[in-house]
């Protein structure tokens, strides 16, 4: 609460009293705090790979370049860290565009079975590399109205996480089913007014205490592991924003050592 005392003068000179102004600024303060925390996080996240690039380049310049083996391994690190910087900057820009609502969605009806099949095909190589089986479970004829590129981004992001947080030989399953919530009044006759997309893995799982926070920007359960897998910690917050732009919801269930399931529910029609 902001408290301001404003003296009141009559005819610009005679003191006439005091005006008490109370203003609830907690929402504004919270936003300001979130914004400055975000800037601090961004700087920190950018500085880490940049410091590595600089440090390894310096060591090479300082003489390590004379050893071919060291040179090769340091250059690989410099390359990987530059790549990481690139991904970070891309994700940060993407997130800020989405948050500023500078991404107009283009809704069109999407046939889910063929749409999901194409994504599974795209992710196949990545899964095969880790001997992970991708299983698709989609009822024929299901459709949803969505922004095709954004929906692809949502599903690919969750599948990529499923693959990257599951060890070799595991399983990632994507299931799409119709849901009848009765929330849309004018669709009395339709069998379903929402669709549920579940992406489930047999991976490392997420500890209970971390579950409420994984959609936060830059939040990672295990920084070292995530960084090793190339993660930026921004994927899930981008996904959540995109789901909400479709007036949908996302939830997660997980058990450490057993696996995780991310569930998205989207309205079939966007009014
Ligand atoms: P990252 O780029 O680090 O993967 P995300 O925003 O996509 O960032 O995810 C945030 C964190 O949530 C990850 O660092 C990881 O700790 C955890 N996480 C996300 N998906 C999974 C999953 N399928 N299994 C286990 N942990 C996961």
CSV table of C-alpha atoms and ligand atoms in Angstrom, one decimal:
chain,number,residue,atom,x,y,z
A,1,UNK,CA,0.0,0.0,0.0
A,2,UNK,CA,1.4,3.4,-1.0
A,3,UNK,CA,0.5,6.3,1.3
A,4,UNK,CA,0.8,9.9,0.2
A,5,UNK,CA,0.0,13.1,2.0
A,6,UNK,CA,-0.9,16.0,-0.4
A,7,UNK,CA,-1.2,19.4,1.2
A,8,UNK,CA,-4.1,21.5,-0.1
A,9,UNK,CA,-3.9,25.2,-0.5
A,10,UNK,CA,-6.7,27.5,-1.3
A,11,UNK,CA,-6.0,30.3,-3.8
A,12,UNK,CA,-2.5,28.9,-4.0
A,13,UNK,CA,-1.5,30.2,-0.6
A,14,UNK,CA,-3.8,29.5,2.3
A,15,UNK,CA,-3.2,26.1,3.8
A,16,UNK,CA,-6.5,24.3,3.8
A,17,UNK,CA,-5.8,20.8,4.9
A,18,UNK,CA,-4.3,17.5,3.8
A,19,UNK,CA,-5.4,15.0,1.2
A,20,UNK,CA,-4.6,11.4,2.1
A,21,UNK,CA,-4.0,9.3,-0.9
A,22,UNK,CA,-3.9,5.5,-0.4
A,23,UNK,CA,-3.1,3.4,-3.4
A,24,UNK,CA,-2.8,-0.4,-3.6
A,25,UNK,CA,0.5,-0.8,-5.5
A,26,UNK,CA,1.1,-4.5,-4.5
A,27,UNK,CA,0.2,-5.7,-8.0
A,28,UNK,CA,2.4,-3.2,-9.7
A,29,UNK,CA,5.3,-3.9,-7.2
A,30,UNK,CA,4.9,-7.7,-7.8
A,31,UNK,CA,5.1,-7.2,-11.6
A,32,UNK,CA,8.2,-4.9,-11.2
A,33,UNK,CA,9.8,-7.5,-9.0
A,34,UNK,CA,9.1,-10.3,-11.4
A,35,UNK,CA,10.5,-8.3,-14.2
A,36,UNK,CA,13.7,-7.4,-12.5
A,37,UNK,CA,14.1,-11.0,-11.3
A,38,UNK,CA,13.7,-12.1,-14.9
A,39,UNK,CA,16.3,-9.7,-16.1
A,40,UNK,CA,18.7,-10.9,-13.4
A,41,UNK,CA,18.0,-14.5,-14.4
A,42,UNK,CA,18.5,-13.8,-18.0
A,43,UNK,CA,21.8,-12.1,-17.4
A,44,UNK,CA,23.0,-15.0,-15.2
A,45,UNK,CA,21.9,-17.6,-17.8
A,46,UNK,CA,23.7,-15.8,-20.6
A,47,UNK,CA,26.9,-15.1,-18.6
A,48,UNK,CA,27.5,-18.8,-17.8
A,49,UNK,CA,28.0,-20.0,-21.4
A,50,UNK,CA,29.7,-16.8,-22.4
A,51,UNK,CA,32.2,-17.2,-19.6
A,52,UNK,CA,33.0,-20.7,-20.8
A,53,UNK,CA,33.5,-19.5,-24.4
A,54,UNK,CA,35.8,-16.7,-23.2
A,55,UNK,CA,37.7,-18.9,-20.7
A,56,UNK,CA,38.4,-21.8,-23.1
A,57,UNK,CA,39.4,-19.3,-25.9
A,58,UNK,CA,41.7,-17.6,-23.5
A,59,UNK,CA,43.4,-20.8,-22.5
A,60,UNK,CA,43.9,-21.8,-26.2
A,61,UNK,CA,45.4,-18.4,-26.9
A,62,UNK,CA,47.6,-18.7,-23.9
A,63,UNK,CA,49.4,-21.7,-25.4
A,64,UNK,CA,47.1,-24.7,-25.2
A,65,UNK,CA,46.6,-24.4,-28.9
A,66,UNK,CA,49.9,-26.2,-29.4
A,67,UNK,CA,48.4,-29.4,-28.3
A,68,UNK,CA,46.0,-30.7,-31.1
A,69,UNK,CA,44.0,-32.9,-28.8
A,70,UNK,CA,43.3,-30.1,-26.2
A,71,UNK,CA,42.5,-27.7,-29.1
A,72,UNK,CA,39.9,-30.1,-30.5
A,73,UNK,CA,38.2,-30.7,-27.1
A,74,UNK,CA,38.2,-27.0,-26.2
A,75,UNK,CA,36.9,-26.0,-29.6
A,76,UNK,CA,34.1,-28.5,-29.1
A,77,UNK,CA,33.2,-26.9,-25.8
A,78,UNK,CA,33.3,-23.4,-27.4
A,79,UNK,CA,31.0,-24.6,-30.2
A,80,UNK,CA,28.5,-26.3,-27.8
A,81,UNK,CA,28.4,-23.3,-25.5
A,82,UNK,CA,27.8,-20.9,-28.5
A,83,UNK,CA,25.0,-23.2,-29.5
A,84,UNK,CA,23.6,-23.0,-26.1
A,85,UNK,CA,23.7,-19.2,-26.1
A,86,UNK,CA,21.9,-19.3,-29.4
A,87,UNK,CA,19.1,-21.5,-28.1
A,88,UNK,CA,18.8,-19.3,-24.9
A,89,UNK,CA,18.5,-16.1,-26.9
A,90,UNK,CA,16.0,-17.7,-29.2
A,91,UNK,CA,13.9,-19.0,-26.3
A,92,UNK,CA,14.1,-15.6,-24.4
A,93,UNK,CA,12.9,-13.7,-27.5
A,94,UNK,CA,10.1,-16.3,-28.1
A,95,UNK,CA,8.9,-16.0,-24.5
A,96,UNK,CA,8.9,-12.3,-24.4
A,97,UNK,CA,7.0,-12.1,-27.7
A,98,UNK,CA,4.4,-14.5,-26.4
A,99,UNK,CA,4.1,-12.6,-23.1
A,100,UNK,CA,3.7,-9.3,-24.9
A,101,UNK,CA,1.0,-11.0,-27.0
A,102,UNK,CA,2.8,-10.2,-30.1
A,103,UNK,CA,2.0,-13.6,-31.5
A,104,UNK,CA,-1.4,-13.6,-33.2
A,105,UNK,CA,-2.7,-17.2,-33.4
A,106,UNK,CA,-4.1,-18.5,-36.6
A,107,UNK,CA,-6.7,-21.0,-35.8
A,108,UNK,CA,-7.7,-23.8,-38.2
A,109,UNK,CA,-9.2,-27.2,-37.8
A,110,UNK,CA,-6.5,-29.9,-37.3
A,111,UNK,CA,-7.0,-33.6,-38.0
A,112,UNK,CA,-5.2,-35.0,-35.0
A,113,UNK,CA,-4.3,-38.5,-36.1
A,114,UNK,CA,-2.3,-37.4,-39.1
A,115,UNK,CA,-1.0,-34.3,-37.3
A,116,UNK,CA,0.4,-36.4,-34.4
A,117,UNK,CA,1.7,-39.1,-36.7
A,118,UNK,CA,3.9,-36.5,-38.6
A,119,UNK,CA,5.3,-35.2,-35.3
A,120,UNK,CA,6.1,-38.7,-34.1
A,121,UNK,CA,7.9,-39.3,-37.4
A,122,UNK,CA,9.9,-36.0,-36.9
A,123,UNK,CA,11.0,-37.1,-33.4
A,124,UNK,CA,11.7,-40.7,-34.5
A,125,UNK,CA,15.4,-40.2,-35.2
A,126,UNK,CA,16.0,-38.5,-31.8
A,127,UNK,CA,14.1,-41.4,-30.0
A,128,UNK,CA,15.9,-44.1,-32.0
A,129,UNK,CA,19.3,-42.6,-31.1
A,130,UNK,CA,18.4,-43.5,-27.5
A,131,UNK,CA,16.6,-46.7,-28.3
A,132,UNK,CA,13.4,-45.2,-27.0
A,133,UNK,CA,10.1,-46.4,-28.3
A,134,UNK,CA,7.7,-43.8,-29.3
A,135,UNK,CA,4.1,-45.0,-29.0
A,136,UNK,CA,1.1,-43.2,-30.5
A,137,UNK,CA,-2.4,-43.7,-29.3
A,138,UNK,CA,-4.9,-41.5,-31.2
A,139,UNK,CA,-8.5,-42.1,-31.9
A,140,UNK,CA,-9.5,-41.8,-35.6
A,141,UNK,CA,-11.4,-38.8,-36.7
A,142,UNK,CA,-10.5,-36.5,-33.8
A,143,UNK,CA,-10.0,-32.9,-34.6
A,144,UNK,CA,-9.3,-29.6,-32.7
A,145,UNK,CA,-9.2,-26.0,-33.7
A,146,UNK,CA,-5.8,-24.6,-33.0
A,147,UNK,CA,-2.8,-22.7,-34.4
A,148,UNK,CA,-1.0,-25.5,-36.2
A,149,UNK,CA,2.5,-24.3,-35.8
A,150,UNK,CA,2.0,-23.5,-32.1
A,151,UNK,CA,0.3,-26.8,-31.4
A,152,UNK,CA,3.2,-28.6,-33.1
A,153,UNK,CA,5.6,-26.6,-30.9
A,154,UNK,CA,3.7,-27.6,-27.8
A,155,UNK,CA,3.7,-31.3,-28.6
A,156,UNK,CA,7.3,-31.4,-29.9
A,157,UNK,CA,8.5,-29.7,-26.8
A,158,UNK,CA,6.9,-32.2,-24.5
A,159,UNK,CA,8.0,-35.1,-26.6
A,160,UNK,CA,11.5,-33.8,-26.6
A,161,UNK,CA,11.5,-33.5,-22.8
A,162,UNK,CA,10.1,-37.0,-22.5
A,163,UNK,CA,12.9,-38.3,-24.7
A,164,UNK,CA,15.6,-36.3,-23.0
A,165,UNK,CA,14.6,-37.2,-19.4
A,166,UNK,CA,14.2,-40.9,-20.2
A,167,UNK,CA,17.2,-43.2,-20.2
A,168,UNK,CA,18.1,-45.5,-23.1
A,169,UNK,CA,15.5,-48.2,-23.8
A,170,UNK,CA,12.6,-46.4,-22.3
A,171,UNK,CA,9.2,-45.5,-23.7
A,172,UNK,CA,7.4,-42.3,-24.5
A,173,UNK,CA,3.7,-42.5,-25.2
A,174,UNK,CA,1.4,-39.9,-26.7
A,175,UNK,CA,-2.3,-40.4,-26.2
A,176,UNK,CA,-5.1,-38.2,-27.6
A,177,UNK,CA,-8.7,-38.7,-26.4
A,178,UNK,CA,-11.9,-36.8,-26.6
A,179,UNK,CA,-13.3,-35.3,-23.4
A,180,UNK,CA,-16.9,-34.1,-22.6
A,181,UNK,CA,-16.8,-31.3,-20.0
A,182,UNK,CA,-20.1,-29.7,-20.9
A,183,UNK,CA,-18.4,-26.3,-20.6
A,184,UNK,CA,-19.5,-25.2,-24.1
A,185,UNK,CA,-23.2,-24.5,-24.0
A,186,UNK,CA,-23.8,-24.4,-27.8
A,187,UNK,CA,-22.4,-27.9,-28.4
A,188,UNK,CA,-25.1,-29.9,-26.7
A,189,UNK,CA,-25.0,-32.5,-29.5
A,190,UNK,CA,-21.2,-32.9,-29.8
A,191,UNK,CA,-19.6,-36.0,-28.3
A,192,UNK,CA,-16.7,-34.0,-27.1
A,193,UNK,CA,-16.0,-30.3,-26.4
A,194,UNK,CA,-12.3,-30.8,-25.3
A,195,UNK,CA,-9.5,-33.0,-26.3
A,196,UNK,CA,-6.9,-34.3,-23.9
A,197,UNK,CA,-3.3,-34.9,-25.1
A,198,UNK,CA,-1.2,-36.9,-22.7
A,199,UNK,CA,2.5,-37.3,-23.1
A,200,UNK,CA,3.9,-39.9,-20.8
A,201,UNK,CA,7.4,-41.3,-20.3
A,202,UNK,CA,9.2,-44.0,-18.3
A,203,UNK,CA,11.9,-41.5,-17.4
A,204,UNK,CA,13.6,-40.2,-14.3
A,205,UNK,CA,10.5,-38.4,-13.0
A,206,UNK,CA,10.2,-35.2,-11.0
A,207,UNK,CA,10.4,-34.9,-7.2
A,208,UNK,CA,7.1,-33.8,-5.6
A,209,UNK,CA,8.6,-30.6,-4.2
A,210,UNK,CA,9.7,-29.4,-7.7
A,211,UNK,CA,6.4,-30.2,-9.4
A,212,UNK,CA,4.7,-26.9,-8.7
A,213,UNK,CA,7.7,-24.9,-10.1
A,214,UNK,CA,8.7,-26.6,-13.3
A,215,UNK,CA,6.6,-24.3,-15.4
A,216,UNK,CA,8.5,-21.3,-14.1
A,217,UNK,CA,11.0,-19.6,-16.3
A,218,UNK,CA,14.5,-21.0,-16.0
A,219,UNK,CA,13.4,-23.5,-13.3
A,220,UNK,CA,15.3,-26.8,-13.6
A,221,UNK,CA,15.2,-29.7,-11.2
A,222,UNK,CA,18.8,-30.6,-11.9
A,223,UNK,CA,20.7,-27.8,-13.5
A,224,UNK,CA,23.7,-30.0,-14.4
A,225,UNK,CA,21.6,-32.7,-16.0
A,226,UNK,CA,19.4,-30.3,-17.9
A,227,UNK,CA,22.3,-28.3,-19.2
A,228,UNK,CA,23.9,-31.6,-20.4
A,229,UNK,CA,20.8,-32.3,-22.4
A,230,UNK,CA,20.9,-28.8,-23.9
A,231,UNK,CA,17.9,-27.5,-21.9
A,232,UNK,CA,17.3,-23.8,-21.3
A,233,UNK,CA,14.7,-24.2,-18.6
A,234,UNK,CA,12.3,-22.1,-20.7
A,235,UNK,CA,10.6,-24.8,-22.7
A,236,UNK,CA,7.8,-25.6,-20.3
A,237,UNK,CA,7.0,-21.9,-19.6
A,238,UNK,CA,6.7,-21.4,-23.3
A,239,UNK,CA,4.5,-24.5,-23.6
A,240,UNK,CA,2.3,-23.3,-20.8
A,241,UNK,CA,1.8,-19.8,-22.3
A,242,UNK,CA,1.0,-21.3,-25.7
A,243,UNK,CA,-1.6,-23.7,-24.1
A,244,UNK,CA,-3.2,-20.8,-22.3
A,245,UNK,CA,-3.3,-18.8,-25.5
A,246,UNK,CA,-5.5,-21.6,-26.8
A,247,UNK,CA,-7.7,-21.3,-23.6
A,248,UNK,CA,-6.4,-24.7,-22.5
A,249,UNK,CA,-4.7,-26.1,-19.4
A,250,UNK,CA,-1.6,-28.1,-18.7
A,251,UNK,CA,-1.0,-30.4,-15.7
A,252,UNK,CA,1.7,-32.8,-14.7
A,253,UNK,CA,1.9,-36.0,-12.7
A,254,UNK,CA,5.1,-37.7,-11.9
A,255,UNK,CA,6.9,-40.2,-9.8
A,256,UNK,CA,10.6,-40.3,-9.3
A,257,UNK,CA,12.2,-43.3,-11.0
A,258,UNK,CA,8.9,-44.3,-12.7
A,259,UNK,CA,8.1,-41.5,-15.1
A,260,UNK,CA,6.1,-38.3,-15.9
A,261,UNK,CA,2.9,-37.6,-17.6
A,262,UNK,CA,2.0,-34.1,-19.0
A,263,UNK,CA,-1.6,-33.6,-19.8
A,264,UNK,CA,-3.0,-30.8,-22.0
A,265,UNK,CA,-6.7,-30.1,-22.4
A,266,UNK,CA,-7.8,-27.9,-25.2
A,267,UNK,CA,-11.2,-26.7,-26.2
A,268,UNK,CA,-12.2,-28.2,-29.6
A,269,UNK,CA,-13.5,-24.8,-30.8
A,270,UNK,CA,-12.1,-21.4,-30.3
A,271,UNK,CA,-14.9,-18.8,-30.3
B,1,LIG,P1,14.7,-27.7,-19.9
B,1,LIG,O1,15.1,-26.9,-21.1
B,1,LIG,O2,15.7,-27.7,-18.8
B,1,LIG,O3,14.3,-29.1,-20.3
B,1,LIG,P2,11.9,-27.2,-19.4
B,1,LIG,O4,11.2,-25.9,-19.1
B,1,LIG,O5,11.5,-27.9,-20.6
B,1,LIG,O6,13.4,-26.9,-19.3
B,1,LIG,O7,11.7,-28.1,-18.1
B,1,LIG,C1,12.0,-27.6,-16.8
B,1,LIG,C2,12.5,-28.7,-15.9
B,1,LIG,O8,11.5,-29.7,-15.7
B,1,LIG,C3,13.6,-29.5,-16.6
B,1,LIG,O9,14.9,-29.0,-16.4
B,1,LIG,C4,13.5,-30.9,-15.9
B,1,LIG,O10,14.2,-30.8,-14.7
B,1,LIG,C5,12.0,-31.0,-15.6
B,1,LIG,N1,11.3,-31.8,-16.7
B,1,LIG,C6,10.6,-31.4,-17.7
B,1,LIG,N2,10.1,-32.5,-18.4
B,1,LIG,C7,10.5,-33.6,-17.8
B,1,LIG,C8,10.2,-35.0,-17.9
B,1,LIG,N3,9.5,-35.4,-19.0
B,1,LIG,N4,10.8,-35.8,-17.0
B,1,LIG,C9,11.5,-35.4,-16.0
B,1,LIG,N5,11.8,-34.1,-15.7
B,1,LIG,C10,11.3,-33.2,-16.6
